CSV table of C-alpha atoms in Angstrom, one decimal:
chain,number,residue,atom,x,y,z
A,266,MET,CA,90.6,114.6,97.7
A,267,ASN,CA,94.2,115.7,98.2
A,268,LEU,CA,96.9,113.4,99.5
A,269,SER,CA,100.0,114.9,101.1
A,270,VAL,CA,103.4,113.2,100.7
A,271,ARG,CA,103.2,112.1,104.3
A,272,LYS,CA,99.8,110.4,103.8
A,273,ILE,CA,101.1,108.6,100.6
A,274,VAL,CA,104.3,107.3,102.3
A,275,ILE,CA,102.7,106.2,105.6
A,276,SER,CA,99.9,104.4,103.7
A,277,GLY,CA,102.4,102.7,101.5
A,278,ILE,CA,104.7,101.6,104.3
A,279,LEU,CA,101.7,100.4,106.5
A,280,GLY,CA,100.4,98.6,103.3
A,281,ALA,CA,103.8,96.9,103.0
A,282,ILE,CA,103.6,95.7,106.6
A,283,THR,CA,100.2,94.2,106.0
A,284,ILE,CA,101.4,92.4,102.9
A,285,LEU,CA,104.6,91.2,104.7
A,286,LEU,CA,102.6,89.9,107.7
A,287,GLY,CA,100.4,88.0,105.2
A,288,VAL,CA,103.0,86.5,103.0
A,289,THR,CA,105.3,85.5,105.9
A,290,ARG,CA,102.2,84.3,107.8
A,291,LEU,CA,103.6,86.1,110.9
A,292,GLY,CA,100.3,87.9,111.2
A,293,PHE,CA,98.4,84.6,111.7
A,294,ILE,CA,98.3,82.7,114.9
A,295,PRO,CA,97.2,79.1,114.4
A,296,VAL,CA,94.0,78.3,116.3
A,297,PRO,CA,92.1,75.0,115.7
A,298,THR,CA,88.9,76.4,114.4
A,299,PRO,CA,87.2,76.5,111.0
A,300,ALA,CA,88.9,79.8,110.1
A,301,GLY,CA,92.2,78.2,110.8
A,302,HIS,CA,93.9,81.1,112.5
A,303,ALA,CA,93.5,84.3,114.4
A,304,THR,CA,94.8,87.4,112.6
A,305,ILE,CA,96.7,90.5,113.6
A,306,ILE,CA,97.3,91.7,110.1
A,307,HIS,CA,94.7,94.4,110.5
A,308,ILE,CA,96.8,96.2,113.1
A,309,PRO,CA,98.7,98.4,110.6
A,310,VAL,CA,95.3,99.5,109.2
A,311,ILE,CA,94.2,100.5,112.7
A,312,LEU,CA,97.4,102.4,113.2
A,313,GLY,CA,96.9,104.2,109.9
A,314,GLY,CA,93.5,105.4,111.0
A,315,ILE,CA,94.8,106.6,114.4
A,316,LEU,CA,98.1,108.2,113.4
A,317,GLU,CA,97.2,109.8,110.0
A,318,GLY,CA,93.4,109.9,109.9
A,319,PRO,CA,90.6,108.3,107.9
A,320,ALA,CA,92.1,108.7,104.4
A,321,VAL,CA,95.2,106.7,105.4
A,322,GLY,CA,93.1,104.2,107.3
A,323,LEU,CA,90.9,103.7,104.2
A,324,ILE,CA,93.9,103.3,101.8
A,325,THR,CA,95.8,100.9,104.0
A,326,GLY,CA,92.6,99.0,104.5
A,327,ALA,CA,92.1,98.8,100.7
A,328,ILE,CA,95.7,97.5,100.3
A,329,PHE,CA,95.1,94.9,103.0
A,330,GLY,CA,91.9,93.9,101.3
A,331,LEU,CA,93.3,93.8,97.8
A,332,PHE,CA,96.2,91.6,98.9
A,333,SER,CA,94.1,89.3,101.0
A,334,PHE,CA,91.9,88.9,97.8
A,335,LEU,CA,94.8,88.4,95.4
A,336,GLN,CA,96.9,86.2,97.8
A,337,PRO,CA,94.1,84.7,100.0
A,338,GLY,CA,95.1,83.4,103.4
A,339,ALA,CA,91.8,81.5,103.7
A,340,PRO,CA,89.7,80.3,100.8
A,341,PHE,CA,86.6,82.5,101.3
A,342,PHE,CA,88.9,85.5,100.9
A,343,ALA,CA,88.9,84.7,97.2
A,344,ASP,CA,85.6,86.6,97.1
A,345,PRO,CA,86.2,90.4,97.0
A,346,LEU,CA,83.0,91.1,98.9
A,347,VAL,CA,84.5,89.2,101.9
A,348,SER,CA,88.2,90.2,101.5
A,349,ILE,CA,88.1,93.9,100.3
A,350,PHE,CA,84.8,95.5,101.3
A,351,PRO,CA,85.0,94.9,105.1
A,352,ARG,CA,88.6,96.0,105.3
A,353,LEU,CA,87.7,99.5,104.0
A,354,PHE,CA,86.0,100.3,107.3
A,355,ILE,CA,88.6,99.2,109.8
A,356,GLY,CA,90.8,102.3,109.6
A,357,VAL,CA,87.8,104.7,109.4
A,358,VAL,CA,86.1,103.2,112.5
A,359,SER,CA,89.5,103.2,114.4
A,360,TYR,CA,89.9,106.9,113.5
A,361,LEU,CA,86.4,107.8,114.6
A,362,VAL,CA,86.6,105.9,117.9
A,363,TYR,CA,90.1,107.4,118.6
A,364,PHE,CA,89.0,110.9,117.7
A,365,LEU,CA,85.7,110.8,119.6
A,366,SER,CA,87.1,109.1,122.8
A,367,LYS,CA,90.0,111.6,122.9
A,368,LYS,CA,87.6,114.5,122.5
A,369,ALA,CA,85.3,113.1,125.2
A,370,LEU,CA,88.1,112.5,127.7
A,371,ASN,CA,89.6,116.0,127.1
A,372,LEU,CA,86.2,117.6,127.5
A,373,ASN,CA,85.5,115.7,130.8
A,374,ALA,CA,88.9,116.5,132.1
A,375,ARG,CA,89.1,118.4,135.4
A,376,PRO,CA,91.8,121.1,135.3
A,377,VAL,CA,94.9,119.5,136.7
A,378,LEU,CA,97.9,121.7,137.5
A,379,ASN,CA,101.5,120.5,137.1
A,380,THR,CA,100.5,117.0,136.0
A,381,GLY,CA,103.3,114.9,134.4
A,382,PRO,CA,102.5,111.9,132.2
A,383,GLY,CA,102.7,109.5,135.2
A,384,GLU,CA,101.0,111.6,137.8
A,385,GLY,CA,97.7,111.8,135.9
A,386,ALA,CA,97.0,108.1,136.2
A,387,ALA,CA,98.1,108.0,139.8
A,388,THR,CA,95.6,110.6,140.8
A,389,GLY,CA,92.9,109.1,138.6
A,390,SER,CA,92.7,112.2,136.5
A,391,THR,CA,91.7,112.1,132.8
A,392,GLY,CA,93.4,115.4,132.0
A,393,PRO,CA,94.9,115.9,128.5
A,394,GLY,CA,98.4,115.0,129.7
A,395,SER,CA,97.4,111.9,131.8
A,396,ASN,CA,98.1,108.3,131.0
A,397,ILE,CA,94.4,107.5,130.7
A,398,SER,CA,93.7,110.2,128.1
A,399,ARG,CA,96.7,108.9,126.1
A,400,ILE,CA,96.1,105.2,126.4
A,401,LEU,CA,92.3,104.7,126.5
A,402,PRO,CA,91.6,106.2,123.1
A,403,CYS,CA,94.2,103.9,121.5
A,404,LEU,CA,92.9,100.9,123.4
A,405,LEU,CA,89.3,101.6,122.3
A,406,ALA,CA,90.3,102.3,118.7
A,407,GLY,CA,92.3,99.1,118.5
A,408,ALA,CA,89.4,97.1,120.0
A,409,PHE,CA,86.7,98.6,117.8
A,410,GLY,CA,89.0,98.4,114.7
A,411,SER,CA,89.5,94.7,115.3
A,412,ALA,CA,85.8,94.1,116.0
A,413,THR,CA,84.9,95.8,112.8
A,414,ASN,CA,87.2,93.4,110.9
A,415,THR,CA,85.8,90.3,112.6
A,416,VAL,CA,82.1,91.2,112.5
A,417,LEU,CA,82.1,92.5,108.9
A,418,VAL,CA,84.2,89.7,107.4
A,419,LEU,CA,82.2,86.9,109.1
A,420,SER,CA,78.9,88.6,108.2
A,421,MET,CA,79.9,88.8,104.6
A,422,ALA,CA,81.2,85.2,104.6
A,423,THR,CA,77.9,84.0,106.1
A,424,TRP,CA,75.9,86.1,103.7
A,425,ARG,CA,77.8,84.8,100.7
A,426,GLY,CA,77.2,81.2,101.9
A,427,TYR,CA,80.8,80.2,102.8
A,428,LEU,CA,80.1,79.7,106.5
A,429,PRO,CA,76.9,78.6,108.3
A,430,SER,CA,75.7,81.2,110.7
A,431,GLU,CA,76.4,79.0,113.8
A,432,VAL,CA,80.0,78.5,112.7
A,433,SER,CA,80.4,82.2,112.1
A,434,ILE,CA,79.1,83.1,115.6
A,435,SER,CA,81.5,80.6,117.2
A,436,ILE,CA,84.4,81.8,115.2
A,437,GLY,CA,83.4,85.4,116.1
A,438,PHE,CA,83.8,84.5,119.8
A,439,LEU,CA,86.8,82.1,119.5
A,440,HIS,CA,88.8,84.4,117.3
A,441,GLY,CA,87.2,87.8,117.6
A,442,VAL,CA,87.7,88.1,121.3
A,443,PRO,CA,91.5,87.2,121.5
A,444,GLU,CA,92.1,89.2,118.3
A,445,LEU,CA,90.4,92.2,119.9
A,446,ILE,CA,92.5,91.9,123.1
A,447,VAL,CA,95.8,91.5,121.2
A,448,ALA,CA,94.9,94.3,118.8
A,449,ALA,CA,94.0,96.7,121.6
A,450,ILE,CA,97.2,96.0,123.6
A,451,LEU,CA,99.4,96.1,120.5
A,452,THR,CA,97.8,99.4,119.3
A,453,VAL,CA,98.6,101.1,122.6
A,454,ILE,CA,102.2,99.8,122.6
A,455,LEU,CA,102.8,100.7,119.0
A,456,VAL,CA,101.2,104.1,119.0
A,457,GLN,CA,103.2,105.1,122.1
A,458,GLY,CA,106.4,103.8,120.5
A,459,ILE,CA,105.8,105.4,117.1
A,460,GLN,CA,104.9,108.8,118.6
A,461,ARG,CA,108.3,109.1,120.2
A,462,ILE,CA,110.1,109.0,116.8
A,463,ARG,CA,107.6,111.2,114.9
A,464,PRO,CA,108.4,114.8,114.4
A,465,SER,CA,105.0,116.1,115.6
A,466,GLU,CA,103.6,115.3,119.1
A,467,ASP,CA,100.0,116.2,118.1
A,468,ILE,CA,98.7,113.1,116.3
A,469,THR,CA,95.2,114.2,115.6
B,8,MET,CA,114.5,81.3,109.2
B,9,GLU,CA,114.6,82.7,105.7
B,10,LEU,CA,111.6,85.0,105.3
B,11,THR,CA,112.6,86.5,102.0
B,12,LYS,CA,113.1,83.0,100.3
B,13,ASN,CA,109.3,82.3,99.8
B,14,ILE,CA,108.3,85.9,99.0
B,15,THR,CA,107.7,86.0,95.2
B,16,LEU,CA,105.1,88.8,95.2
B,17,GLY,CA,106.7,92.1,94.1
B,18,VAL,CA,109.8,90.2,92.7
B,19,TYR,CA,110.6,90.8,89.0
B,20,LEU,CA,112.5,88.3,87.0
B,21,PRO,CA,113.8,90.0,83.8
B,22,GLY,CA,113.4,88.1,80.6
B,23,LYS,CA,113.1,88.5,76.8
B,24,SER,CA,109.9,86.6,76.2
B,25,PHE,CA,106.9,88.3,74.4
B,26,ILE,CA,105.1,88.4,77.7
B,27,HIS,CA,107.9,90.4,79.2
B,28,ASN,CA,107.8,92.8,76.2
B,29,LEU,CA,104.1,93.5,76.4
B,30,ASP,CA,102.9,96.9,77.3
B,31,PRO,CA,102.2,96.9,81.1
B,32,ARG,CA,98.6,98.1,80.4
B,33,THR,CA,98.0,95.1,78.2
B,34,LYS,CA,99.2,92.8,81.0
B,35,ILE,CA,97.2,94.6,83.7
B,36,ILE,CA,94.0,94.5,81.6
B,37,ALA,CA,94.5,90.8,80.7
B,38,ALA,CA,95.2,89.9,84.4
B,39,THR,CA,92.0,91.7,85.4
B,40,ILE,CA,89.9,89.9,82.8
B,41,ILE,CA,91.3,86.6,83.8
B,42,ILE,CA,90.5,87.3,87.5
B,43,VAL,CA,87.0,88.5,86.8
B,44,LEU,CA,86.3,85.4,84.6
B,45,LEU,CA,87.8,83.2,87.4
B,46,LEU,CA,85.2,84.6,89.8
B,47,PHE,CA,82.4,83.5,87.5
B,48,SER,CA,84.0,80.1,86.8
B,49,ARG,CA,82.1,77.3,88.7
B,50,SER,CA,82.8,74.2,86.7
B,51,TYR,CA,85.8,71.9,86.3
B,52,PRO,CA,86.0,72.3,82.5
B,53,ALA,CA,86.2,76.1,83.0
B,54,PHE,CA,89.1,75.7,85.5
B,55,ALA,CA,90.8,73.2,83.2
B,56,LEU,CA,90.8,75.7,80.3
B,57,SER,CA,92.2,78.4,82.6
B,58,ALA,CA,94.8,76.0,83.9
B,59,LEU,CA,95.9,75.2,80.4
B,60,PHE,CA,96.0,78.9,79.4
B,61,ILE,CA,98.0,79.9,82.5
B,62,ALA,CA,100.4,77.0,82.1
B,63,ALA,CA,101.0,78.0,78.5
B,64,LEU,CA,101.7,81.6,79.6
B,65,ILE,CA,104.3,80.4,82.2
B,66,ILE,CA,106.0,78.2,79.6
B,67,PHE,CA,106.2,81.0,77.0
B,68,SER,CA,107.5,83.5,79.6
B,69,GLY,CA,110.5,81.2,80.2
B,70,LEU,CA,110.1,81.5,84.0
B,71,PRO,CA,110.8,78.4,86.1
B,72,ALA,CA,107.4,77.1,87.1
B,73,GLY,CA,108.7,76.0,90.5
B,74,TYR,CA,109.7,79.6,91.2
B,75,VAL,CA,106.2,80.9,90.3
B,76,MET,CA,104.6,78.5,92.7
B,77,ARG,CA,107.1,78.8,95.5
B,78,GLY,CA,105.2,81.5,97.3
B,79,LEU,CA,102.3,79.0,97.7
B,80,LYS,CA,104.4,76.7,99.9
B,81,PRO,CA,103.7,78.4,103.3
B,82,MET,CA,100.0,78.5,102.4
B,83,LEU,CA,99.5,74.8,101.6
B,84,PRO,CA,98.9,73.4,105.1
B,85,VAL,CA,96.3,76.2,105.8
B,86,LEU,CA,94.6,75.4,102.4
B,87,ALA,CA,94.5,71.7,103.3
B,88,ILE,CA,92.9,72.4,106.7
B,89,MET,CA,90.4,74.8,105.2
B,90,TRP,CA,89.5,72.2,102.6
B,91,VAL,CA,88.7,69.6,105.3
B,92,PHE,CA,86.7,72.2,107.3
B,93,GLN,CA,84.7,73.2,104.2
B,94,LEU,CA,84.1,69.5,103.4
B,95,PHE,CA,82.5,69.0,106.8
B,96,LEU,CA,80.9,72.3,107.4
B,97,PHE,CA,79.2,73.3,104.2
B,98,LYS,CA,75.6,72.0,104.6
B,99,ASP,CA,73.1,71.4,102.0
B,100,PRO,CA,70.1,69.2,102.9
B,101,ASP,CA,69.7,67.8,99.4
B,102,ALA,CA,73.3,66.8,98.9
B,103,ALA,CA,74.5,63.2,99.1
B,104,VAL,CA,76.3,62.3,102.3
B,105,TYR,CA,79.7,60.6,101.8
B,106,PHE,CA,80.7,60.1,105.4
B,107,GLN,CA,79.2,60.7,108.8
B,108,TRP,CA,80.7,60.7,112.3
B,109,TRP,CA,79.1,62.2,115.4
B,110,ILE,CA,78.0,65.7,114.4
B,111,PHE,CA,80.2,65.8,111.3
B,112,GLU,CA,78.9,65.1,107.9
B,113,ALA,CA,81.0,65.1,104.7
B,114,THR,CA,78.5,66.0,101.9
B,115,GLU,CA,79.0,66.3,98.2
B,116,ALA,CA,78.1,70.0,98.4
B,117,GLY,CA,80.9,70.5,101.0
B,118,LEU,CA,83.4,68.7,98.8
B,119,GLN,CA,82.5,70.8,95.7
B,120,MET,CA,82.5,74.0,97.7
B,121,GLY,CA,85.9,73.1,99.2
B,122,ASN,CA,87.3,72.3,95.7
B,123,LEU,CA,85.8,75.5,94.2
B,124,ILE,CA,87.3,77.9,96.6
B,125,ILE,CA,90.7,76.1,96.8
B,126,LEU,CA,90.9,76.3,93.0
B,127,ARG,CA,90.1,80.0,93.1
B,128,VAL,CA,92.8,80.6,95.6
B,129,LEU,CA,95.4,78.7,93.6
B,130,PHE,CA,94.5,80.6,90.4
B,131,LEU,CA,94.4,84.0,92.0
B,132,PHE,CA,97.7,83.5,93.6
B,133,THR,CA,99.4,82.3,90.4
B,134,ILE,CA,98.0,85.1,88.2
B,135,THR,CA,99.1,87.9,90.5
B,136,THR,CA,102.5,86.4,91.2
B,137,PHE,CA,103.0,85.8,87.4
B,138,LEU,CA,102.0,89.5,86.7
B,139,THR,CA,104.6,90.9,89.1
B,140,LEU,CA,107.3,88.3,88.0
B,141,THR,CA,107.0,89.4,84.4
B,142,THR,CA,106.5,93.2,85.0
B,143,SER,CA,108.9,95.5,86.7
B,144,VAL,CA,107.5,97.8,89.4
B,145,VAL,CA,108.4,100.8,87.2
B,146,SER,CA,106.4,99.4,84.3
B,147,LEU,CA,103.6,98.4,86.6
B,148,THR,CA,103.5,102.0,87.9
B,149,ASP,CA,103.6,103.6,84.5
B,150,GLY,CA,100.8,101.3,83.3
B,151,LEU,CA,98.5,101.9,86.3
B,152,GLU,CA,99.2,105.6,86.2
B,153,SER,CA,98.3,105.8,82.5
B,154,MET,CA,95.2,103.7,83.0
B,155,LEU,CA,93.8,105.5,86.1
B,156,LYS,CA,94.6,109.0,84.8
B,157,PRO,CA,91.0,109.6,83.6
B,158,LEU,CA,89.8,109.2,87.2
B,159,GLN,CA,91.5,112.4,88.1
B,160,ALA,CA,88.7,114.2,86.4
B,161,ILE,CA,86.3,113.1,89.1
B,162,GLY,CA,88.6,114.1,91.9
B,163,LEU,CA,90.3,110.8,92.6
B,164,PRO,CA,94.0,111.2,93.3
B,165,SER,CA,94.9,108.3,91.1
B,166,GLN,CA,98.6,109.1,90.6
B,167,GLU,CA,99.1,109.4,94.4
B,168,LEU,CA,97.2,106.1,95.0
B,169,VAL,CA,99.4,104.3,92.5
B,170,MET,CA,102.5,105.8,94.2
B,171,THR,CA,101.1,104.4,97.5
B,172,LEU,CA,100.8,100.9,96.0
B,173,VAL,CA,104.3,101.1,94.5
B,174,ILE,CA,105.8,102.1,97.9
B,175,ALA,CA,104.0,99.2,99.5
B,176,LEU,CA,105.3,96.7,96.9
B,177,ARG,CA,108.9,98.1,97.1
B,178,PHE,CA,109.0,98.0,100.9
B,179,VAL,CA,107.8,94.4,101.3
B,180,LEU,CA,111.2,92.9,100.6
B,181,ILE,CA,113.1,95.7,102.5
B,182,LEU,CA,110.9,95.2,105.6
B,183,ALA,CA,111.1,91.4,105.2
B,184,GLU,CA,114.9,91.6,105.6
B,185,GLU,CA,114.5,93.9,108.6
B,186,LEU,CA,111.9,91.5,110.1
B,187,GLU,CA,114.3,88.5,109.5
B,188,LYS,CA,117.0,90.3,111.4
B,189,ILE,CA,114.7,91.1,114.3
B,190,ILE,CA,113.5,87.5,114.5
B,191,LYS,CA,117.0,86.2,114.4
B,192,ALA,CA,118.1,88.6,117.1
B,193,GLN,CA,115.2,87.4,119.3
B,194,MET,CA,116.1,83.7,118.6
B,195,ALA,CA,119.7,84.4,119.5
B,196,ARG,CA,118.3,85.5,122.9
B,197,GLY,CA,116.6,82.2,123.3
B,198,VAL,CA,113.0,82.9,122.0
B,199,ALA,CA,111.4,79.8,120.4
B,200,PHE,CA,108.7,81.2,118.1
B,201,ASP,CA,107.3,77.8,117.1
B,202,ARG,CA,106.6,76.6,120.7
B,203,GLY,CA,103.8,77.4,123.1
B,204,ASN,CA,100.1,77.8,123.1
B,205,PHE,CA,98.1,80.7,121.6
B,206,ILE,CA,98.8,83.1,124.5
B,207,GLN,CA,102.5,82.2,124.6
B,208,LYS,CA,102.9,82.6,120.8
B,209,THR,CA,101.1,85.9,120.9
B,210,ARG,CA,103.3,87.3,123.6
B,211,LYS,CA,106.4,86.4,121.6
B,212,ILE,CA,105.1,88.6,118.8
B,213,PHE,CA,105.2,91.8,120.9
B,214,PRO,CA,109.0,92.3,120.9
B,215,VAL,CA,109.0,91.7,117.1
B,216,PHE,CA,106.3,94.1,116.2
B,217,LEU,CA,107.6,97.1,118.1
B,218,PRO,CA,111.0,97.3,116.4
B,219,LEU,CA,109.5,96.4,113.0
B,220,PHE,CA,107.0,99.3,113.2
B,221,ILE,CA,109.6,101.7,114.7
B,222,GLY,CA,112.0,100.8,111.9
B,223,ALA,CA,109.3,101.1,109.2
B,224,PHE,CA,108.3,104.6,110.5
B,225,LYS,CA,111.9,105.8,110.6
B,226,ARG,CA,112.2,104.8,107.0
B,227,ALA,CA,108.9,106.5,106.2
B,228,GLU,CA,110.1,109.8,107.8
B,229,GLU,CA,113.3,109.6,105.7
B,230,LEU,CA,111.3,108.9,102.5
B,231,ILE,CA,108.9,111.8,103.3
B,232,VAL,CA,111.9,114.2,103.6
B,233,ALA,CA,113.5,112.8,100.4
B,234,MET,CA,110.2,113.2,98.4
B,235,ASP,CA,109.6,116.7,99.8
B,236,ALA,CA,113.1,117.7,99.0
B,237,ARG,CA,112.5,116.7,95.4
B,238,SER,CA,109.2,118.6,95.4
B,239,TYR,CA,107.0,115.6,94.7
B,240,THR,CA,103.6,116.9,93.7
B,241,GLY,CA,101.8,113.8,92.7
B,242,GLY,CA,100.5,113.7,89.2
B,243,LYS,CA,100.2,117.5,88.6
B,244,GLY,CA,102.2,118.6,85.6
B,245,ARG,CA,104.4,115.5,85.4
B,246,THR,CA,105.7,114.3,82.1
B,247,LYS,CA,107.4,111.0,81.3
B,248,MET,CA,110.8,110.4,79.8
B,249,LYS,CA,109.6,107.1,78.4
B,250,THR,CA,106.1,107.1,77.1
B,251,LEU,CA,104.2,103.9,76.7
B,252,HIS,CA,103.3,102.6,73.2
B,253,MET,CA,101.3,99.6,72.3
B,254,GLY,CA,102.7,97.5,69.4
B,255,ARG,CA,101.9,94.5,67.3
B,256,VAL,CA,102.7,92.1,70.1
B,257,ASP,CA,100.0,93.8,72.2
B,258,LEU,CA,97.5,93.4,69.3
B,259,GLY,CA,98.4,89.7,69.3
B,260,ALA,CA,97.9,89.4,73.0
B,261,ALA,CA,94.5,91.1,72.7
B,262,ALA,CA,93.5,88.6,70.0
B,263,LEU,CA,94.6,85.7,72.2
B,264,MET,CA,92.7,87.1,75.2
B,265,ILE,CA,89.5,87.5,73.1
B,266,ILE,CA,89.8,83.9,72.0
B,267,TYR,CA,90.4,82.7,75.6
B,268,SER,CA,87.6,84.8,77.1
B,269,GLY,CA,85.1,83.7,74.4
B,270,LEU,CA,85.9,80.1,74.9
B,271,LEU,CA,85.7,80.4,78.7
B,272,ILE,CA,82.4,82.3,78.6
B,273,TYR,CA,81.0,79.6,76.4
B,274,ILE,CA,82.2,76.9,78.8
B,275,ILE,CA,80.9,78.8,81.8
B,276,THR,CA,77.4,79.2,80.3
B,277,THR,CA,77.1,75.7,78.9
B,278,THR,CA,78.6,73.4,81.5
B,279,GLU,CA,77.1,72.2,84.7
B,280,PRO,CA,78.4,74.2,87.8
B,281,MET,CA,80.1,72.3,90.6
B,282,ILE,CA,77.7,73.7,93.1
């Protein structure tokens, strides 16, 4: 495996944001349930997968997992199988969903002539330059990345005996759904914003 | 709002103690051993021995104990809530029931499980914070690079991964300052971050996240240019101006760790587990 300077730096900076959101507790939104809070700390990991590919997603996920193990935000994260292992998949799943949905949308696109970024959505087109083909892959990647985190963490916490299965399922719905919605919306906003300042337009 | 005040992770407090002077590899290996043994500790005497050992390390390092524990402050309310939930939710049909109300049952198993995981969290936090407080980022990098070098033989880019970790640690405080400015700017515009329900609180985060990420990516682009301009090539063909050497103090530390580990393993295997 070869890591370019770009991949090293982006993984590091996104890793720093995950740590920062954890230690300042800004990435946690208090919810009165057994898990204590809904999280949005995994968003940098999702962004890593989308913007720089699976390797960056994996490394950022590993940093997220490592710090959630070493400085646990919830007691069951003191077990590496709950804190580190599930987080390795968030960025990879986000990348795969982003890549596949982008490919599917571009393949299904009808040829549209003279379509600007705004016009595509207005005409319902899914052409390469349209709003749908730019937004939908990010939305799906954010949602699937967030769902990966919720499902895997709760499954591991249940399997290791920290949470009864009924509690895990209720947390999955109470936290997983709002987390998924917030992650999907934030992913779209952040990817659009970050793309504007990046030197290359092609992010795959 | 002082975000940087409670961040102790990644902060280095210089000192002249023998712990400060240890080779970083010794400290990393020792911290790893303590953490692994901690994951196997399930009894009060085992935790008591670890507490004594870590307290002694903090005293000998000359660091103010209050500062080491400061980063725990924002976590305490969450830990307390989690302990209560664990007390009521961890079910074991054979365990004695302490208290019962409606569908809630506080059992002995719940109490022990709550205690066990809270103790683990406290110890994990203290050990990692203590490691970074007594080891500079440069030493930590040198130590990790030297320890992970053999993994290059199996194709793992260990030097690059260590660099990633170092960038992450270095940027935590820089980004914290930036985040503080963004939050203060929003508060000056009348945003009250501590008020509102889940949806309202979440909506307030959006105008904080975008400038934070844009600022971070701008810094990343600058760093990429700077590293490319200096022809950074990862670990390939790099030499060190200062090479690491283990001395007598490291031998002493190794002996101390063997005694501590032996005692702890003995306690773990002979004492009754909490659960």
